[in-house]
Short mmCIF file of C-alpha atoms and ligand atoms in Angstrom, two decimals:
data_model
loop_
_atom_site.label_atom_id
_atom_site.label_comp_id
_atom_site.label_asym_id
_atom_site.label_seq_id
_atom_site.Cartn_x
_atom_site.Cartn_y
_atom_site.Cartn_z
CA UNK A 1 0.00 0.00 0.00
CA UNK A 2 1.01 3.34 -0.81
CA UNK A 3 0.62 6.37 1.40
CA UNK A 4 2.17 10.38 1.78
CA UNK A 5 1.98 12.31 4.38
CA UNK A 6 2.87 16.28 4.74
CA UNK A 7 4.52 17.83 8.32
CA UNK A 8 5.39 21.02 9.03
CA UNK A 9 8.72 22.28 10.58
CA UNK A 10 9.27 23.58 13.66
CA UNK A 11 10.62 26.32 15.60
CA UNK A 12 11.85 25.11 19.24
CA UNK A 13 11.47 27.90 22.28
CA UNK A 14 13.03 25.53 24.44
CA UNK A 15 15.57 23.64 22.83
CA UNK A 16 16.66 19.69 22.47
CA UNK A 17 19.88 19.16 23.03
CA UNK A 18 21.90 16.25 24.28
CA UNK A 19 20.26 12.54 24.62
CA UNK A 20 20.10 9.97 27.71
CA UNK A 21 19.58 7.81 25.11
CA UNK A 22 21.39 8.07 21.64
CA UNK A 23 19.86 4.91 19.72
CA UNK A 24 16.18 5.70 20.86
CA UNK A 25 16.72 9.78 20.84
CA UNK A 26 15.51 9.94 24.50
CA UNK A 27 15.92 13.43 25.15
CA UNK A 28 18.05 14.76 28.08
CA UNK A 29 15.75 17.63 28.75
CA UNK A 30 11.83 18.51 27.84
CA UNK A 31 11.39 20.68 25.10
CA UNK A 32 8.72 23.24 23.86
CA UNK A 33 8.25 24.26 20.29
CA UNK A 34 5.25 25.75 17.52
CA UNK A 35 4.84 23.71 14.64
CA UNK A 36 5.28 25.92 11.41
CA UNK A 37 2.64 25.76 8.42
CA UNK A 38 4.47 27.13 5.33
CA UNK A 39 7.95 25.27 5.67
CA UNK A 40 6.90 21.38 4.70
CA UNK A 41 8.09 18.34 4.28
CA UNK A 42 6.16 15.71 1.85
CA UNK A 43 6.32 11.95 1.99
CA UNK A 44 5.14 9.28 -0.14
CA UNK A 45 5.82 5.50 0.83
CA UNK A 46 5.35 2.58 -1.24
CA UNK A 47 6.23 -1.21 0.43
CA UNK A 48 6.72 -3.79 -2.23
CA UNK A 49 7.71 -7.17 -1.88
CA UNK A 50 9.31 -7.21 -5.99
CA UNK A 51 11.81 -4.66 -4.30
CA UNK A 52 15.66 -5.83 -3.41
CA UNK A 53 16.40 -2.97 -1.43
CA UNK A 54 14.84 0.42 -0.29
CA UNK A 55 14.86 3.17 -2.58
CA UNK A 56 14.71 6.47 -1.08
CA UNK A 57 15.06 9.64 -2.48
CA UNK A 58 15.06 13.31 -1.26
CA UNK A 59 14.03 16.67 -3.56
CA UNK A 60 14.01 14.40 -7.03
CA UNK A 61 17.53 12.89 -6.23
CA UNK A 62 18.90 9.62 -4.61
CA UNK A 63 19.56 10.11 -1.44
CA UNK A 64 23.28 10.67 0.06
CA UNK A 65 24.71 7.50 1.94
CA UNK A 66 24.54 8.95 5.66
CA UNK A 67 20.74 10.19 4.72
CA UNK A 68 19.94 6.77 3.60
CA UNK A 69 21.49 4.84 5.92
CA UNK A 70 19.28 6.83 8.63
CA UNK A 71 15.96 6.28 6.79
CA UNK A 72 16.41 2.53 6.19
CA UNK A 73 17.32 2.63 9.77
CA UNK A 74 13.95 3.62 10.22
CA UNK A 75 11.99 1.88 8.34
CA UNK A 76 14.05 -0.99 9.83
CA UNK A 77 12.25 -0.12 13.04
CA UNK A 78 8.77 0.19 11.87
CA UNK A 79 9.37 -2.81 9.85
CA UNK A 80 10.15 -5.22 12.78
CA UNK A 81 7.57 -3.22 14.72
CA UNK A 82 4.85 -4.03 11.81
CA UNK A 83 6.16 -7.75 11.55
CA UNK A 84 6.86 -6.94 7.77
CA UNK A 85 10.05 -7.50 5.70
CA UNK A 86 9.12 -5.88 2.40
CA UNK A 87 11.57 -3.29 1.61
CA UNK A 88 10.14 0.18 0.24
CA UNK A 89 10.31 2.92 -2.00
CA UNK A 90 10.38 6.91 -0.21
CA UNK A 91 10.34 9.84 -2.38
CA UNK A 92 10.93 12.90 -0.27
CA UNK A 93 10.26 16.74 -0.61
CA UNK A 94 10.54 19.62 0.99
CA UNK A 95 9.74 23.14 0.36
CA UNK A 96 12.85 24.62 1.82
CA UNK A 97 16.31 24.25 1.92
CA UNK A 98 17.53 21.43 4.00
CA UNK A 99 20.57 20.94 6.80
CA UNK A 100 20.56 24.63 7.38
CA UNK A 101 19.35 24.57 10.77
CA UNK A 102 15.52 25.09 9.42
CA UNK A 103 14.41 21.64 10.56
CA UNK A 104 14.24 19.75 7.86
CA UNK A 105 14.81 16.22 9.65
CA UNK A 106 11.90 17.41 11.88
CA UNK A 107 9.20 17.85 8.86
CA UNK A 108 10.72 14.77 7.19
CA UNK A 109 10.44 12.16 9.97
CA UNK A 110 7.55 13.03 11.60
CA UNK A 111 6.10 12.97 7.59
CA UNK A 112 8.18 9.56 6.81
CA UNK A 113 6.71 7.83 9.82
CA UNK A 114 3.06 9.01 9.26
CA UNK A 115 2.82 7.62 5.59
CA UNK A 116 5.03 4.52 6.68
CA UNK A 117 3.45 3.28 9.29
CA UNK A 118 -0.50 3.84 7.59
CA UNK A 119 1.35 2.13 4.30
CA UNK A 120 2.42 -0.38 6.43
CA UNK A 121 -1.06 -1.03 7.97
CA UNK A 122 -0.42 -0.12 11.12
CA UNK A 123 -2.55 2.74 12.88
CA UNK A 124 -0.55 4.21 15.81
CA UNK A 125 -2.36 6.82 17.91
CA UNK A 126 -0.62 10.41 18.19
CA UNK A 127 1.48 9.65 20.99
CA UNK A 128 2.86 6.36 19.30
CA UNK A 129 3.17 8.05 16.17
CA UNK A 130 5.46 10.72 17.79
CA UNK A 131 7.39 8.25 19.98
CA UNK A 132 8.39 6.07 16.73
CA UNK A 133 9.16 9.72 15.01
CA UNK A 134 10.99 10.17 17.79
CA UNK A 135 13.55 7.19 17.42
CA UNK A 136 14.16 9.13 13.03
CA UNK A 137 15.34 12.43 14.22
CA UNK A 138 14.46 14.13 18.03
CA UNK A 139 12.88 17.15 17.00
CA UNK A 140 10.30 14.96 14.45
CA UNK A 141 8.66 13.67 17.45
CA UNK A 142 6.97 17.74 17.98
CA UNK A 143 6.50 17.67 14.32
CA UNK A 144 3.67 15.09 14.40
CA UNK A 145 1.57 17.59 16.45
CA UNK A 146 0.13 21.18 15.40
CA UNK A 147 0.40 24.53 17.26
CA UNK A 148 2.55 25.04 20.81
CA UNK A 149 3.47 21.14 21.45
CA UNK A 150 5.58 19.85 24.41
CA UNK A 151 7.88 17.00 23.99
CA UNK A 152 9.25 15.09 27.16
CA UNK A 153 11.93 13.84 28.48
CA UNK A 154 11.77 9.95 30.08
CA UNK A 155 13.69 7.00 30.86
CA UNK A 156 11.73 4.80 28.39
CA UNK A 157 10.81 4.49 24.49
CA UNK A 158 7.32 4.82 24.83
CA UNK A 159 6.89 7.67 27.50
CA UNK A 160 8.50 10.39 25.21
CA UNK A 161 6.61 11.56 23.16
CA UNK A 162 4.79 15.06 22.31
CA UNK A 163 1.26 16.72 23.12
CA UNK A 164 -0.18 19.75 22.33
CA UNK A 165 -0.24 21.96 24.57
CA UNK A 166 -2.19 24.81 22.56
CA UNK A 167 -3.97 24.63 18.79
CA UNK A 168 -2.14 26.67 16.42
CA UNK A 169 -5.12 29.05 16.35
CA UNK A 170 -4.67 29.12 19.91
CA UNK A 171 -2.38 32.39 19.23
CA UNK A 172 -1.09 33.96 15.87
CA UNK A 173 2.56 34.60 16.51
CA UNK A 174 4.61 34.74 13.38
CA UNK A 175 7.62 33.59 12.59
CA UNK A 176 10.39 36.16 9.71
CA UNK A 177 13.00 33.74 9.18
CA UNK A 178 16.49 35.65 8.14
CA UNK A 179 17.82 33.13 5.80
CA UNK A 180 21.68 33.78 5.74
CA UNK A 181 23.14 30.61 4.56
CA UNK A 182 21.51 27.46 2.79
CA UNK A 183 24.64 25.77 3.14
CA UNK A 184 23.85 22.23 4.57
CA UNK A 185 25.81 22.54 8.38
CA UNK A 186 29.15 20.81 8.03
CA UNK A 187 28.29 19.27 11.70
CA UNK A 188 25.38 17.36 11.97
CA UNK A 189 22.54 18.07 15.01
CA UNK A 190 23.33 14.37 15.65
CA UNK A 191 27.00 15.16 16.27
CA UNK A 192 26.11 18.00 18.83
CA UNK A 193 23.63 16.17 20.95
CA UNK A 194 27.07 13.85 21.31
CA UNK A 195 29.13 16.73 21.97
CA UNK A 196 26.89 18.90 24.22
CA UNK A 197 27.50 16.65 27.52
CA UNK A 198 31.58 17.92 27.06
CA UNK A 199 30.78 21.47 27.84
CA UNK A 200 31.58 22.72 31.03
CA UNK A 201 28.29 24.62 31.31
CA UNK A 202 25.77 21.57 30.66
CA UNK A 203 25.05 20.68 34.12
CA UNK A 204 23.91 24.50 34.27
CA UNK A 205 21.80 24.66 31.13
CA UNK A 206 19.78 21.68 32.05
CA UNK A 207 18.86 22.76 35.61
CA UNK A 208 17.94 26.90 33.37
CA UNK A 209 16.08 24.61 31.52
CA UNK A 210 13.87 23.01 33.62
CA UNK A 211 12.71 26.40 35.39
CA UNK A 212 12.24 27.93 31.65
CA UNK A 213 10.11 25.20 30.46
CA UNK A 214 7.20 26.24 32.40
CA UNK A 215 7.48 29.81 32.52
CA UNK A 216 7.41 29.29 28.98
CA UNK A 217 3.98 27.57 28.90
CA UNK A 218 2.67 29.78 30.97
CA UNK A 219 3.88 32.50 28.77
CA UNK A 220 1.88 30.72 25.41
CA UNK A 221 -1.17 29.96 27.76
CA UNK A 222 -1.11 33.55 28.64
CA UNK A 223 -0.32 35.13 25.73
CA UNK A 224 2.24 36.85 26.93
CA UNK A 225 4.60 37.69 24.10
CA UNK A 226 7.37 39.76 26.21
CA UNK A 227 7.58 37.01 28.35
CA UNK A 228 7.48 34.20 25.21
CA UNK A 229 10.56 36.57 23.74
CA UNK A 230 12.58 37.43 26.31
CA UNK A 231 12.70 33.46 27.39
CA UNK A 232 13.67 32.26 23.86
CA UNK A 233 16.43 34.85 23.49
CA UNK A 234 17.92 33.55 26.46
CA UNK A 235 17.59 29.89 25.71
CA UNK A 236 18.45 29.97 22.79
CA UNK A 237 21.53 32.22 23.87
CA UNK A 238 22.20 29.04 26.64
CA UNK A 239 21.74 26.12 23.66
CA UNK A 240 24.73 27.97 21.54
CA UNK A 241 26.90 28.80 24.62
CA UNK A 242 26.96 24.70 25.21
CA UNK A 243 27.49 24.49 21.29
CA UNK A 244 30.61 26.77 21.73
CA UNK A 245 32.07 25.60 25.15
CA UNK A 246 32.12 21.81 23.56
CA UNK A 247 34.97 19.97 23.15
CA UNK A 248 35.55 20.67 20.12
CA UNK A 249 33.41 23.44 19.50
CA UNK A 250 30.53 23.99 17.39
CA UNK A 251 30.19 27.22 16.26
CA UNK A 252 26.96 27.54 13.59
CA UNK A 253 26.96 31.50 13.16
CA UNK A 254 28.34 33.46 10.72
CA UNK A 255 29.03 37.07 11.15
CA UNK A 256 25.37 37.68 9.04
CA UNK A 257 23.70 36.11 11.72
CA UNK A 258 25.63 38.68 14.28
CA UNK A 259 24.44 41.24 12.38
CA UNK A 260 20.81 40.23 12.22
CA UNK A 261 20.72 39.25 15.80
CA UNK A 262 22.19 43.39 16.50
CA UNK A 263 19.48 44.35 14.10
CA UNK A 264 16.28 42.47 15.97
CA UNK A 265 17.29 44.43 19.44
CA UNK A 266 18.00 47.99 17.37
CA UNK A 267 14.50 47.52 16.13
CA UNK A 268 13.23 46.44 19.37
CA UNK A 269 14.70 49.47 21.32
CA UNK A 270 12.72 51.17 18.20
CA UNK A 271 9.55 49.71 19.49
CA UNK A 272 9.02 46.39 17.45
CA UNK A 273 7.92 43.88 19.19
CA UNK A 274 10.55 40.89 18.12
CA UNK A 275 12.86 38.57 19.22
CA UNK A 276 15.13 36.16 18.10
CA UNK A 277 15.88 32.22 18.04
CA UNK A 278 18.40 29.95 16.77
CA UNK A 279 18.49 26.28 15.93
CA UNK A 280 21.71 24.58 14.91
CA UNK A 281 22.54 26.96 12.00
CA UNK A 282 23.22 30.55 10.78
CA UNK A 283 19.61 31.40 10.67
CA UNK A 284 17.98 33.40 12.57
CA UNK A 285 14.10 33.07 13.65
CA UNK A 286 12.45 35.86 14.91
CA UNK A 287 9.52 35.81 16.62
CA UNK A 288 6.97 38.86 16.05
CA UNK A 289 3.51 39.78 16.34
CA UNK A 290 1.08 40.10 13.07
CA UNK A 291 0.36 43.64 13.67
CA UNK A 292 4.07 44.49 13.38
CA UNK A 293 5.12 41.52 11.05
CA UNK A 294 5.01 42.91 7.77
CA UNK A 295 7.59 45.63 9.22
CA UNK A 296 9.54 43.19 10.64
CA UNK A 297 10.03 40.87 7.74
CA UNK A 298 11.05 44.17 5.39
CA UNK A 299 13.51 44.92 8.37
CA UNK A 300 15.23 41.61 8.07
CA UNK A 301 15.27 41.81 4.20
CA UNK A 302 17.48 45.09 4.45
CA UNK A 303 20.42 43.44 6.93
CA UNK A 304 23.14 42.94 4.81
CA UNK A 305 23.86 39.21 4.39
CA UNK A 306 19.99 38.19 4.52
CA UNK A 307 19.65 36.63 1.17
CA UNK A 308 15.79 36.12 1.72
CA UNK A 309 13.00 36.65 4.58
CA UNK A 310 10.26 33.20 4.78
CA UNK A 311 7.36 33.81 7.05
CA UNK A 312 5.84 31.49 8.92
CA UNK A 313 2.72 31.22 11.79
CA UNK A 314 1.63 28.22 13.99
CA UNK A 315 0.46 25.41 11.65
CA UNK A 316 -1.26 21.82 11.52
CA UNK A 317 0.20 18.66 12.79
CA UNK A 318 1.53 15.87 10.26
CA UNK A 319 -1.50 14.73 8.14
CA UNK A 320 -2.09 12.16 5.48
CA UNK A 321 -2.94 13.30 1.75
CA UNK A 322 -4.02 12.04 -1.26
CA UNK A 323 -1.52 12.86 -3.41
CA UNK A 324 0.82 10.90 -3.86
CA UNK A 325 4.71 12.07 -5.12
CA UNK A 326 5.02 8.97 -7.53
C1 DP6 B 401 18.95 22.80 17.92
O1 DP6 B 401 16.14 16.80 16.13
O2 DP6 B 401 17.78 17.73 14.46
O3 DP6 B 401 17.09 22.25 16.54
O4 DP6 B 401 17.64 13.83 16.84
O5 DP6 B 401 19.88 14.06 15.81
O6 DP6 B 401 17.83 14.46 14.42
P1 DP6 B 401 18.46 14.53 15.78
O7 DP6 B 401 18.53 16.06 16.17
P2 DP6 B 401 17.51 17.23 15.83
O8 DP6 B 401 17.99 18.31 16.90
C2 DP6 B 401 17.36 19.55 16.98
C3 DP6 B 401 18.20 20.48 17.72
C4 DP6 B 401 17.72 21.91 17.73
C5 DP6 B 401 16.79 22.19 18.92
C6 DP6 B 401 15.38 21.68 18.81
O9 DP6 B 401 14.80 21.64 17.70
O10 DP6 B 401 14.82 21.38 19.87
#
C-alpha cells in the first residue's frame, strides 16, 4: 500500500539538546516548540515485496549515503515493529532548503513515519506516532503535532513523546525567518547532541532549563509575548553557549547572523515587538507579532547578508494526503 503524508517544521522555544539515550533519541531535557505551516516536508511510501532494497530519495535525487542509511534505519524499526520484511520505496520533498538549521529532519520524519506506518497497515495513535518519530530524528517527534506542542523527556521508548499543549489558532505569533546561509551545516545536530555533555556549562543549562520550560507555557497559555521573547532569546543564547564551550566546539553562526541578531534588538529598542531564536545553524528566527510583522520581515530583508526573509505562523500537525509524489 502506498501512502504520503505532509509535516510542518518547527521552531523550538526551548531547545533539544543532548540525549540519555542516543539509539532511541531519549531526550536529556523537555522541550517546547510551535509547529510551522508554510515550511513542509512531503512523503510518499510505497512497500513492495518485488523490491531488493529500499529506494529512497530526497528533492528528485537519490539520497546521500549517511541520509539513507538513517531512513532505512527507520523503516528498519517500523518494519520489525509491523512484523513486515518488504523493503520500500520513499520519495521525499521539501519546500525549503535542508541541513541549514531550518528543521528539515523534523518535517521529514515526523512525515516519513506518518505515511510509513499507515502504508504499512499499522494505525498508531498520536502519541505512538510521535514516539516512533521520535527514534528518526528528536525534534520529528513535535512535528507530528500542530500549534505550541511539548515534547518530554523519560527513561523509556514509549513515554516520550509530544502533546499539544495549545492549537495553532490558539495564538497567531509569526515567525520572519532571516535566511543567511543554505549551506547544509558541516556538523550534523546528531554530532552536537554527542558533543553537548563535554561542555563545562551543561550541568547549568539543564537545571535553566527546567525552570524555563514552564514559565514558557505559561507564557503561550497567557499570551504573553514579552515574556514568550525574552525566554527564547535567552535559551536559545544558553543552547549555543553549550554548542561553543564543547569539546571541540561547534560554532553555527556566521558574522550575518551577528548582524541580524544586532538588528532584531536595534528595532526592538525602536519599538518592534521581536525577538530572536536559533536552531543549529546561521539562521535566525524571529519571533513577532502580526500587527508588526510585515515591518519586521522588510527589516530583516534590508540586513546585509539576509539573502531572503520566509514567514511562517503556527500550523497543523503531520496529516495524510491524497496525493501521492510517484
Ligand atoms: C537545535 O532533532 O535535528 O534544533 O535527533 O539528531 O535528528 P536529531 O537532532 P535534531 O535536533 C534539533 C536540535 C535543535 C533544537 C530543537 O529543535 O529542539
Amino acid at each position: 500500500m502506498k501512502a504520503t503524508a505532509v509535516a510542518g517544521a518547527n521552531i523550538a522555544l526551548i531547545k533539544y539538546w543532548g540525549n540519555r539515550d542516543e539509539a532511541l533519541r531519549l531526550p536529556m531535557n523537555s522541550s517546547l516548540s510551535i509547529t510551522l505551516d508554510t515550511l513542509l516536508s512531503t512523503s510518499t511510501v510505497m512497500f513492495d515485496g518485488d523490491l531488493e532494497e529500499d529506494e529512497i530519495s530526497i528533492d528528485g535525487t537519490p539520497a546521500e549515503a549517511a541520509v539513507r542509511s538513517r531512513v532505512v534505519e527507520h523503516l528498519d524499526r517500523l518494519r520489525r515493529w509491523a512484523g513486515s520484511e518488504e523493503r520500500a520505496r520513499v520519495a521525499s520533498y521539501n519546500n525549503f532548503p535542508r541541513g541549514a538549521g531550518l528543521a528539515a529532519s523534523a518535517s521529514g520524519f515526523a512525515a516519513l513515519t506518518a505515511a510509513a506506518t499507515r502504508a504499512l497497515g499499522l494505525s498508531p495513535d498520536e502519541r505512538e506516532l510521535s514516539s516512533w518519530a521520535r527514534t528518526g530524528s528528536g525534534s520529528a517527534a513535535r512535528s507530528i503535532l500542530g500549534g505550541y506542542v511539548e515534547w518530554r523527556a523519560a527513561d523509556r521508548h514509549p513515554d516520550s513523546y509530544a502533546e499539544q499543549i495549545a492549537p495553532p489558532e490558539h495564538w497567531e505569533l509569526l515567525d520572519c525567518i532571516a535566511i543567511v546561509s543554505t549551506v547544509p551545516k558541516s556538523v550534523s545536530s546528531a554530532e552536537g547532541h554527542r558533543l553537548a555533555p563535554t561542555s563545562p556549562l551543561y550541568r547549568a543549562r539543564l537545571a535553566q532549563v527546567e525552570a524555563a520550560l514552564p514559565q514558557m507555557r505559561q507564557a503561550i497559555l497567557e499570551r504573553d509575548f514579552q515574556r514568550l521573547g525574552e525566554l527564547a532569546e535567552a535559551e536559545a543564547l544558553s543552547l549555543h553557549a553549550i554548542m561553543w564551550t564543547s569539546r571541540p566546539s561547534l560554532m553555527y553562526w556566521m558574522p550575518e547572523t551577528v548582524r541580524v541578531l544586532a538588528a532584531v534588538r536595534e528595532r526592538r529598542r525602536e519599538g518592534l515587538s521581536a525577538y530572536f531564536t536559533l536552531d543549529a545553524g546561521p539562521n535566525v528566527h524571529v519571533l513577532t507579532t502580526p500587527e508588526h510583522g510585515e515591518q519586521v520581515s522588510r527589516r530583516l530583508a534590508q540586513v546585509e547578508g539576509v539573502q531572503q526573509v520566509k514567514v511562517a505562523r503556527p500550523g497543523p500537525g503531520v496529516h495524510l494526503v491524497e496525493q501521492h509524489l510517484f
